[in-house]
Amino acid sequence: MSEYKISWWEPTDRKRQWLRRYTSSDQHKCSGTGSYCNAMFELGEADILYTKDGYITGDRDDRKPPEDDPRWPKSCEACGRLFGDNDPHQLFGKQIYICQATGQRSTLDKAPVGACWDAWWISERRKEGPTGSGYMIGPDYRSLVVKCPGNHDWHIDNRASNCTMPDEREHFCWVRHGRPEDGTLHVDKNGNTCAAGAGSIAITGFHGFLHHGVLRDC
Ligand SMILES: [Zn+2]
Ligand SMILES: [Zn+2]
């Protein structure tokens, strides 16, 4: 049996940044991945830029190196095919999060199992109004995500795929109690809920419960 203690992660105003080349998949199918050709060169960290309203902006072109900069990848990481002049040169960034308890920093795709964060890009405009799985908004107006084994992001406040009340938006397929910040986060079916499951998360390779701040397989 494996156990993962829930840890609380908050966004920083820093990001990791890459020089990215890719070929859009309607133009070419990568022979290595079956998806699109892609390659990234890591630049390191940078400040996140915000609009005057406080939203994260897309990257400004004046921070992007010129296209003849030798650090731009020349060929696909999966199949080795050379990029063409018309393939995009993209300054690609991912926000860095910090674990409040340990000081560990990570982007969300690399966060450890048990990491929990608020998907603020879902919840930021919903500080009032309806809550429920049909809105992806929890009872505290947050939209909490927990990292599960297999790098699966469990959106607790989202609708379960086997929801038995798909036309009803205000119930919670998973009912959460407590808080991720203090180790009391707990998910069950005790509340306004549907008949789907028993409050567990079932994904490929993992089936478990989140009880009393611990994610545990069953
Ligand atoms: Zn490729
Ligand atoms: Zn449901």
PDB file of N, CA and C in Angstrom, residues 82-153:
ATOM      1  N   LEU A  82      14.249  18.030 -39.296  1.00  0.00           N
ATOM      2  CA  LEU A  82      14.617  19.434 -39.195  1.00  0.00           C
ATOM      3  C   LEU A  82      13.375  20.318 -39.281  1.00  0.00           C
ATOM      4  N   PHE A  83      13.361  21.387 -38.471  1.00  0.00           N
ATOM      5  CA  PHE A  83      12.270  22.348 -38.570  1.00  0.00           C
ATOM      6  C   PHE A  83      12.475  23.246 -39.787  1.00  0.00           C
ATOM      7  N   GLY A  84      11.371  23.706 -40.333  1.00  0.00           N
ATOM      8  CA  GLY A  84      11.425  24.627 -41.457  1.00  0.00           C
ATOM      9  C   GLY A  84      11.355  26.066 -40.982  1.00  0.00           C
ATOM     10  N   ASP A  85      11.638  26.992 -41.898  1.00  0.00           N
ATOM     11  CA  ASP A  85      11.639  28.413 -41.541  1.00  0.00           C
ATOM     12  C   ASP A  85      10.256  28.887 -41.090  1.00  0.00           C
ATOM     13  N   ASN A  86       9.214  28.231 -41.584  1.00  0.00           N
ATOM     14  CA  ASN A  86       7.860  28.674 -41.254  1.00  0.00           C
ATOM     15  C   ASN A  86       7.333  28.074 -39.961  1.00  0.00           C
ATOM     16  N   ASP A  87       8.049  27.104 -39.390  1.00  0.00           N
ATOM     17  CA  ASP A  87       7.620  26.556 -38.105  1.00  0.00           C
ATOM     18  C   ASP A  87       7.806  27.624 -37.024  1.00  0.00           C
ATOM     19  N   PRO A  88       6.885  27.703 -36.062  1.00  0.00           N
ATOM     20  CA  PRO A  88       6.927  28.786 -35.074  1.00  0.00           C
ATOM     21  C   PRO A  88       8.173  28.762 -34.187  1.00  0.00           C
ATOM     22  N   HIS A  89       8.597  29.982 -33.790  1.00  0.00           N
ATOM     23  CA  HIS A  89       9.597  30.183 -32.748  1.00  0.00           C
ATOM     24  C   HIS A  89       8.834  30.712 -31.539  1.00  0.00           C
ATOM     25  N   GLN A  90       8.710  29.877 -30.510  1.00  0.00           N
ATOM     26  CA  GLN A  90       7.849  30.239 -29.391  1.00  0.00           C
ATOM     27  C   GLN A  90       8.641  30.339 -28.096  1.00  0.00           C
ATOM     28  N   LEU A  91       8.435  31.447 -27.378  1.00  0.00           N
ATOM     29  CA  LEU A  91       8.965  31.560 -26.023  1.00  0.00           C
ATOM     30  C   LEU A  91       7.930  30.923 -25.107  1.00  0.00           C
ATOM     31  N   PHE A  92       8.288  29.764 -24.530  1.00  0.00           N
ATOM     32  CA  PHE A  92       7.317  28.911 -23.844  1.00  0.00           C
ATOM     33  C   PHE A  92       7.592  28.952 -22.350  1.00  0.00           C
ATOM     34  N   GLY A  93       6.570  29.184 -21.542  1.00  0.00           N
ATOM     35  CA  GLY A  93       6.795  29.306 -20.096  1.00  0.00           C
ATOM     36  C   GLY A  93       5.825  28.484 -19.284  1.00  0.00           C
ATOM     37  N   LYS A  94       6.290  28.076 -18.103  1.00  0.00           N
ATOM     38  CA  LYS A  94       5.417  27.404 -17.136  1.00  0.00           C
ATOM     39  C   LYS A  94       5.631  28.039 -15.773  1.00  0.00           C
ATOM     40  N   GLN A  95       4.542  28.375 -15.103  1.00  0.00           N
ATOM     41  CA  GLN A  95       4.618  29.017 -13.803  1.00  0.00           C
ATOM     42  C   GLN A  95       5.242  28.085 -12.761  1.00  0.00           C
ATOM     43  N   ILE A  96       6.069  28.651 -11.897  1.00  0.00           N
ATOM     44  CA  ILE A  96       6.690  27.888 -10.807  1.00  0.00           C
ATOM     45  C   ILE A  96       5.827  28.011  -9.551  1.00  0.00           C
ATOM     46  N   TYR A  97       5.607  26.892  -8.889  1.00  0.00           N
ATOM     47  CA  TYR A  97       4.864  26.838  -7.631  1.00  0.00           C
ATOM     48  C   TYR A  97       5.816  26.503  -6.501  1.00  0.00           C
ATOM     49  N   ILE A  98       5.424  26.859  -5.287  1.00  0.00           N
ATOM     50  CA  ILE A  98       6.261  26.569  -4.125  1.00  0.00           C
ATOM     51  C   ILE A  98       5.433  25.842  -3.065  1.00  0.00           C
ATOM     52  N   CYS A  99       6.045  24.817  -2.480  1.00  0.00           N
ATOM     53  CA  CYS A  99       5.411  24.084  -1.380  1.00  0.00           C
ATOM     54  C   CYS A  99       5.654  24.871  -0.092  1.00  0.00           C
ATOM     55  N   GLN A 100       4.571  25.292   0.554  1.00  0.00           N
ATOM     56  CA  GLN A 100       4.731  26.170   1.712  1.00  0.00           C
ATOM     57  C   GLN A 100       5.444  25.469   2.862  1.00  0.00           C
ATOM     58  N   ALA A 101       5.269  24.161   2.995  1.00  0.00           N
ATOM     59  CA  ALA A 101       5.852  23.463   4.143  1.00  0.00           C
ATOM     60  C   ALA A 101       7.351  23.233   3.989  1.00  0.00           C
ATOM     61  N   THR A 102       7.797  22.940   2.767  1.00  0.00           N
ATOM     62  CA  THR A 102       9.193  22.526   2.587  1.00  0.00           C
ATOM     63  C   THR A 102      10.035  23.544   1.824  1.00  0.00           C
ATOM     64  N   GLY A 103       9.408  24.494   1.148  1.00  0.00           N
ATOM     65  CA  GLY A 103      10.150  25.429   0.325  1.00  0.00           C
ATOM     66  C   GLY A 103      10.519  24.883  -1.036  1.00  0.00           C
ATOM     67  N   GLN A 104      10.155  23.629  -1.314  1.00  0.00           N
ATOM     68  CA  GLN A 104      10.451  23.030  -2.622  1.00  0.00           C
ATOM     69  C   GLN A 104       9.709  23.779  -3.717  1.00  0.00           C
ATOM     70  N   ARG A 105      10.356  23.962  -4.870  1.00  0.00           N
ATOM     71  CA  ARG A 105       9.750  24.665  -5.997  1.00  0.00           C
ATOM     72  C   ARG A 105       9.626  23.713  -7.174  1.00  0.00           C
ATOM     73  N   SER A 106       8.559  23.898  -7.972  1.00  0.00           N
ATOM     74  CA  SER A 106       8.345  23.017  -9.126  1.00  0.00           C
ATOM     75  C   SER A 106       7.300  23.631 -10.046  1.00  0.00           C
ATOM     76  N   THR A 107       7.362  23.267 -11.312  1.00  0.00           N
ATOM     77  CA  THR A 107       6.222  23.507 -12.182  1.00  0.00           C
ATOM     78  C   THR A 107       5.191  22.411 -11.908  1.00  0.00           C
ATOM     79  N   LEU A 108       3.940  22.645 -12.246  1.00  0.00           N
ATOM     80  CA  LEU A 108       2.890  21.704 -11.855  1.00  0.00           C
ATOM     81  C   LEU A 108       3.021  20.349 -12.543  1.00  0.00           C
ATOM     82  N   ASP A 109       3.565  20.325 -13.741  1.00  0.00           N
ATOM     83  CA  ASP A 109       3.703  19.040 -14.439  1.00  0.00           C
ATOM     84  C   ASP A 109       4.713  18.135 -13.759  1.00  0.00           C
ATOM     85  N   LYS A 110       5.614  18.732 -12.927  1.00  0.00           N
ATOM     86  CA  LYS A 110       6.645  17.953 -12.247  1.00  0.00           C
ATOM     87  C   LYS A 110       6.400  17.863 -10.745  1.00  0.00           C
ATOM     88  N   ALA A 111       5.273  18.355 -10.283  1.00  0.00           N
ATOM     89  CA  ALA A 111       5.003  18.362  -8.836  1.00  0.00           C
ATOM     90  C   ALA A 111       4.868  16.931  -8.325  1.00  0.00           C
ATOM     91  N   PRO A 112       5.276  16.689  -7.070  1.00  0.00           N
ATOM     92  CA  PRO A 112       5.241  15.319  -6.536  1.00  0.00           C
ATOM     93  C   PRO A 112       3.808  14.853  -6.263  1.00  0.00           C
ATOM     94  N   VAL A 113       3.632  13.539  -6.212  1.00  0.00           N
ATOM     95  CA  VAL A 113       2.322  12.967  -5.880  1.00  0.00           C
ATOM     96  C   VAL A 113       1.898  13.479  -4.499  1.00  0.00           C
ATOM     97  N   GLY A 114       0.648  13.888  -4.399  1.00  0.00           N
ATOM     98  CA  GLY A 114       0.139  14.463  -3.158  1.00  0.00           C
ATOM     99  C   GLY A 114       0.100  15.980  -3.158  1.00  0.00           C
ATOM    100  N   ALA A 115       0.807  16.600  -4.124  1.00  0.00           N
ATOM    101  CA  ALA A 115       0.763  18.066  -4.220  1.00  0.00           C
ATOM    102  C   ALA A 115      -0.668  18.511  -4.508  1.00  0.00           C
ATOM    103  N   CYS A 116      -1.078  19.594  -3.856  1.00  0.00           N
ATOM    104  CA  CYS A 116      -2.430  20.129  -4.044  1.00  0.00           C
ATOM    105  C   CYS A 116      -2.327  21.623  -4.302  1.00  0.00           C
ATOM    106  N   TRP A 117      -3.097  22.113  -5.276  1.00  0.00           N
ATOM    107  CA  TRP A 117      -3.086  23.546  -5.588  1.00  0.00           C
ATOM    108  C   TRP A 117      -4.476  23.970  -6.054  1.00  0.00           C
ATOM    109  N   ASP A 118      -4.664  25.283  -6.060  1.00  0.00           N
ATOM    110  CA  ASP A 118      -5.907  25.857  -6.573  1.00  0.00           C
ATOM    111  C   ASP A 118      -5.704  26.177  -8.048  1.00  0.00           C
ATOM    112  N   ALA A 119      -6.549  25.604  -8.905  1.00  0.00           N
ATOM    113  CA  ALA A 119      -6.494  25.936 -10.337  1.00  0.00           C
ATOM    114  C   ALA A 119      -7.113  27.321 -10.509  1.00  0.00           C
ATOM    115  N   TRP A 120      -6.311  28.348 -10.205  1.00  0.00           N
ATOM    116  CA  TRP A 120      -6.830  29.721 -10.156  1.00  0.00           C
ATOM    117  C   TRP A 120      -7.343  30.175 -11.507  1.00  0.00           C
ATOM    118  N   TRP A 121      -6.833  29.576 -12.586  1.00  0.00           N
ATOM    119  CA  TRP A 121      -7.291  29.979 -13.921  1.00  0.00           C
ATOM    120  C   TRP A 121      -8.746  29.542 -14.138  1.00  0.00           C
ATOM    121  N   ILE A 122      -9.213  28.584 -13.316  1.00  0.00           N
ATOM    122  CA  ILE A 122     -10.635  28.217 -13.351  1.00  0.00           C
ATOM    123  C   ILE A 122     -11.423  29.068 -12.361  1.00  0.00           C
ATOM    124  N   SER A 123     -10.866  29.255 -11.170  1.00  0.00           N
ATOM    125  CA  SER A 123     -11.647  29.839 -10.088  1.00  0.00           C
ATOM    126  C   SER A 123     -11.527  31.353  -9.979  1.00  0.00           C
ATOM    127  N   GLU A 124     -10.587  31.989 -10.679  1.00  0.00           N
ATOM    128  CA  GLU A 124     -10.305  33.400 -10.385  1.00  0.00           C
ATOM    129  C   GLU A 124     -11.475  34.330 -10.682  1.00  0.00           C
ATOM    130  N   ARG A 125     -12.308  33.975 -11.624  1.00  0.00           N
ATOM    131  CA  ARG A 125     -13.434  34.856 -11.949  1.00  0.00           C
ATOM    132  C   ARG A 125     -14.717  34.410 -11.260  1.00  0.00           C
ATOM    133  N   ARG A 126     -14.624  33.493 -10.318  1.00  0.00           N
ATOM    134  CA  ARG A 126     -15.816  32.888  -9.707  1.00  0.00           C
ATOM    135  C   ARG A 126     -15.821  33.069  -8.197  1.00  0.00           C
ATOM    136  N   LYS A 127     -15.545  34.271  -7.727  1.00  0.00           N
ATOM    137  CA  LYS A 127     -15.515  34.451  -6.285  1.00  0.00           C
ATOM    138  C   LYS A 127     -16.912  34.645  -5.706  1.00  0.00           C
ATOM    139  N   GLU A 128     -17.909  34.587  -6.555  1.00  0.00           N
ATOM    140  CA  GLU A 128     -19.290  34.545  -6.090  1.00  0.00           C
ATOM    141  C   GLU A 128     -20.042  33.729  -7.111  1.00  0.00           C
ATOM    142  N   GLY A 129     -21.336  33.485  -6.845  1.00  0.00           N
ATOM    143  CA  GLY A 129     -22.122  32.720  -7.806  1.00  0.00           C
ATOM    144  C   GLY A 129     -22.154  31.256  -7.463  1.00  0.00           C
ATOM    145  N   PRO A 130     -22.665  30.438  -8.377  1.00  0.00           N
ATOM    146  CA  PRO A 130     -22.918  29.037  -8.045  1.00  0.00           C
ATOM    147  C   PRO A 130     -21.638  28.223  -7.855  1.00  0.00           C
ATOM    148  N   THR A 131     -21.729  27.214  -7.025  1.00  0.00           N
ATOM    149  CA  THR A 131     -20.646  26.247  -6.855  1.00  0.00           C
ATOM    150  C   THR A 131     -21.201  24.869  -7.226  1.00  0.00           C
ATOM    151  N   GLY A 132     -20.303  23.920  -7.422  1.00  0.00           N
ATOM    152  CA  GLY A 132     -20.728  22.559  -7.747  1.00  0.00           C
ATOM    153  C   GLY A 132     -19.864  21.971  -8.847  1.00  0.00           C
ATOM    154  N   SER A 133     -19.983  20.661  -9.015  1.00  0.00           N
ATOM    155  CA  SER A 133     -19.159  19.979 -10.013  1.00  0.00           C
ATOM    156  C   SER A 133     -19.424  20.481 -11.420  1.00  0.00           C
ATOM    157  N   GLY A 134     -20.663  20.913 -11.690  1.00  0.00           N
ATOM    158  CA  GLY A 134     -20.982  21.422 -13.019  1.00  0.00           C
ATOM    159  C   GLY A 134     -20.310  22.745 -13.334  1.00  0.00           C
ATOM    160  N   TYR A 135     -19.780  23.409 -12.314  1.00  0.00           N
ATOM    161  CA  TYR A 135     -19.060  24.680 -12.501  1.00  0.00           C
ATOM    162  C   TYR A 135     -17.560  24.519 -12.233  1.00  0.00           C
ATOM    163  N   MET A 136     -17.147  23.364 -11.758  1.00  0.00           N
ATOM    164  CA  MET A 136     -15.755  23.101 -11.367  1.00  0.00           C
ATOM    165  C   MET A 136     -15.315  24.006 -10.220  1.00  0.00           C
ATOM    166  N   ILE A 137     -16.263  24.433  -9.405  1.00  0.00           N
ATOM    167  CA  ILE A 137     -15.962  25.337  -8.297  1.00  0.00           C
ATOM    168  C   ILE A 137     -16.396  24.700  -6.992  1.00  0.00           C
ATOM    169  N   GLY A 138     -15.465  24.648  -6.028  1.00  0.00           N
ATOM    170  CA  GLY A 138     -15.745  24.006  -4.748  1.00  0.00           C
ATOM    171  C   GLY A 138     -16.469  24.916  -3.782  1.00  0.00           C
ATOM    172  N   PRO A 139     -16.795  24.397  -2.610  1.00  0.00           N
ATOM    173  CA  PRO A 139     -17.581  25.145  -1.631  1.00  0.00           C
ATOM    174  C   PRO A 139     -16.876  26.394  -1.123  1.00  0.00           C
ATOM    175  N   ASP A 140     -15.533  26.443  -1.213  1.00  0.00           N
ATOM    176  CA  ASP A 140     -14.767  27.611  -0.771  1.00  0.00           C
ATOM    177  C   ASP A 140     -14.356  28.482  -1.965  1.00  0.00           C
ATOM    178  N   TYR A 141     -15.039  28.290  -3.093  1.00  0.00           N
ATOM    179  CA  TYR A 141     -14.775  29.047  -4.326  1.00  0.00           C
ATOM    180  C   TYR A 141     -13.373  28.812  -4.876  1.00  0.00           C
ATOM    181  N   ARG A 142     -12.782  27.699  -4.476  1.00  0.00           N
ATOM    182  CA  ARG A 142     -11.530  27.301  -5.110  1.00  0.00           C
ATOM    183  C   ARG A 142     -11.810  26.107  -6.006  1.00  0.00           C
ATOM    184  N   SER A 143     -10.850  25.777  -6.856  1.00  0.00           N
ATOM    185  CA  SER A 143     -10.961  24.621  -7.733  1.00  0.00           C
ATOM    186  C   SER A 143      -9.708  23.781  -7.490  1.00  0.00           C
ATOM    187  N   LEU A 144      -9.788  22.851  -6.543  1.00  0.00           N
ATOM    188  CA  LEU A 144      -8.588  22.171  -6.052  1.00  0.00           C
ATOM    189  C   LEU A 144      -8.204  20.984  -6.924  1.00  0.00           C
ATOM    190  N   VAL A 145      -6.900  20.844  -7.095  1.00  0.00           N
ATOM    191  CA  VAL A 145      -6.326  19.753  -7.889  1.00  0.00           C
ATOM    192  C   VAL A 145      -5.338  19.001  -7.007  1.00  0.00           C
ATOM    193  N   VAL A 146      -5.327  17.680  -7.095  1.00  0.00           N
ATOM    194  CA  VAL A 146      -4.340  16.864  -6.381  1.00  0.00           C
ATOM    195  C   VAL A 146      -3.593  16.003  -7.393  1.00  0.00           C
ATOM    196  N   LYS A 147      -2.258  16.001  -7.266  1.00  0.00           N
ATOM    197  CA  LYS A 147      -1.428  15.180  -8.150  1.00  0.00           C
ATOM    198  C   LYS A 147      -1.479  13.716  -7.706  1.00  0.00           C
ATOM    199  N   CYS A 148      -1.875  12.846  -8.625  1.00  0.00           N
ATOM    200  CA  CYS A 148      -1.951  11.415  -8.346  1.00  0.00           C
ATOM    201  C   CYS A 148      -0.804  10.679  -9.048  1.00  0.00           C
ATOM    202  N   PRO A 149      -0.584   9.407  -8.687  1.00  0.00           N
ATOM    203  CA  PRO A 149       0.430   8.620  -9.411  1.00  0.00           C
ATOM    204  C   PRO A 149       0.140   8.595 -10.910  1.00  0.00           C
ATOM    205  N   GLY A 150       1.178   8.449 -11.697  1.00  0.00           N
ATOM    206  CA  GLY A 150       1.019   8.467 -13.144  1.00  0.00           C
ATOM    207  C   GLY A 150       0.910   9.878 -13.703  1.00  0.00           C
ATOM    208  N   ASN A 151       1.265  10.884 -12.869  1.00  0.00           N
ATOM    209  CA  ASN A 151       1.201  12.296 -13.267  1.00  0.00           C
ATOM    210  C   ASN A 151      -0.206  12.690 -13.701  1.00  0.00           C
ATOM    211  N   HIS A 152      -1.203  12.122 -13.030  1.00  0.00           N
ATOM    212  CA  HIS A 152      -2.597  12.475 -13.319  1.00  0.00           C
ATOM    213  C   HIS A 152      -3.048  13.580 -12.370  1.00  0.00           C
ATOM    214  N   ASP A 153      -3.617  14.643 -12.924  1.00  0.00           N
ATOM    215  CA  ASP A 153      -4.132  15.740 -12.105  1.00  0.00           C
ATOM    216  C   ASP A 153      -5.615  15.498 -11.813  1.00  0.00           C
TER     217      ASP A 153
END
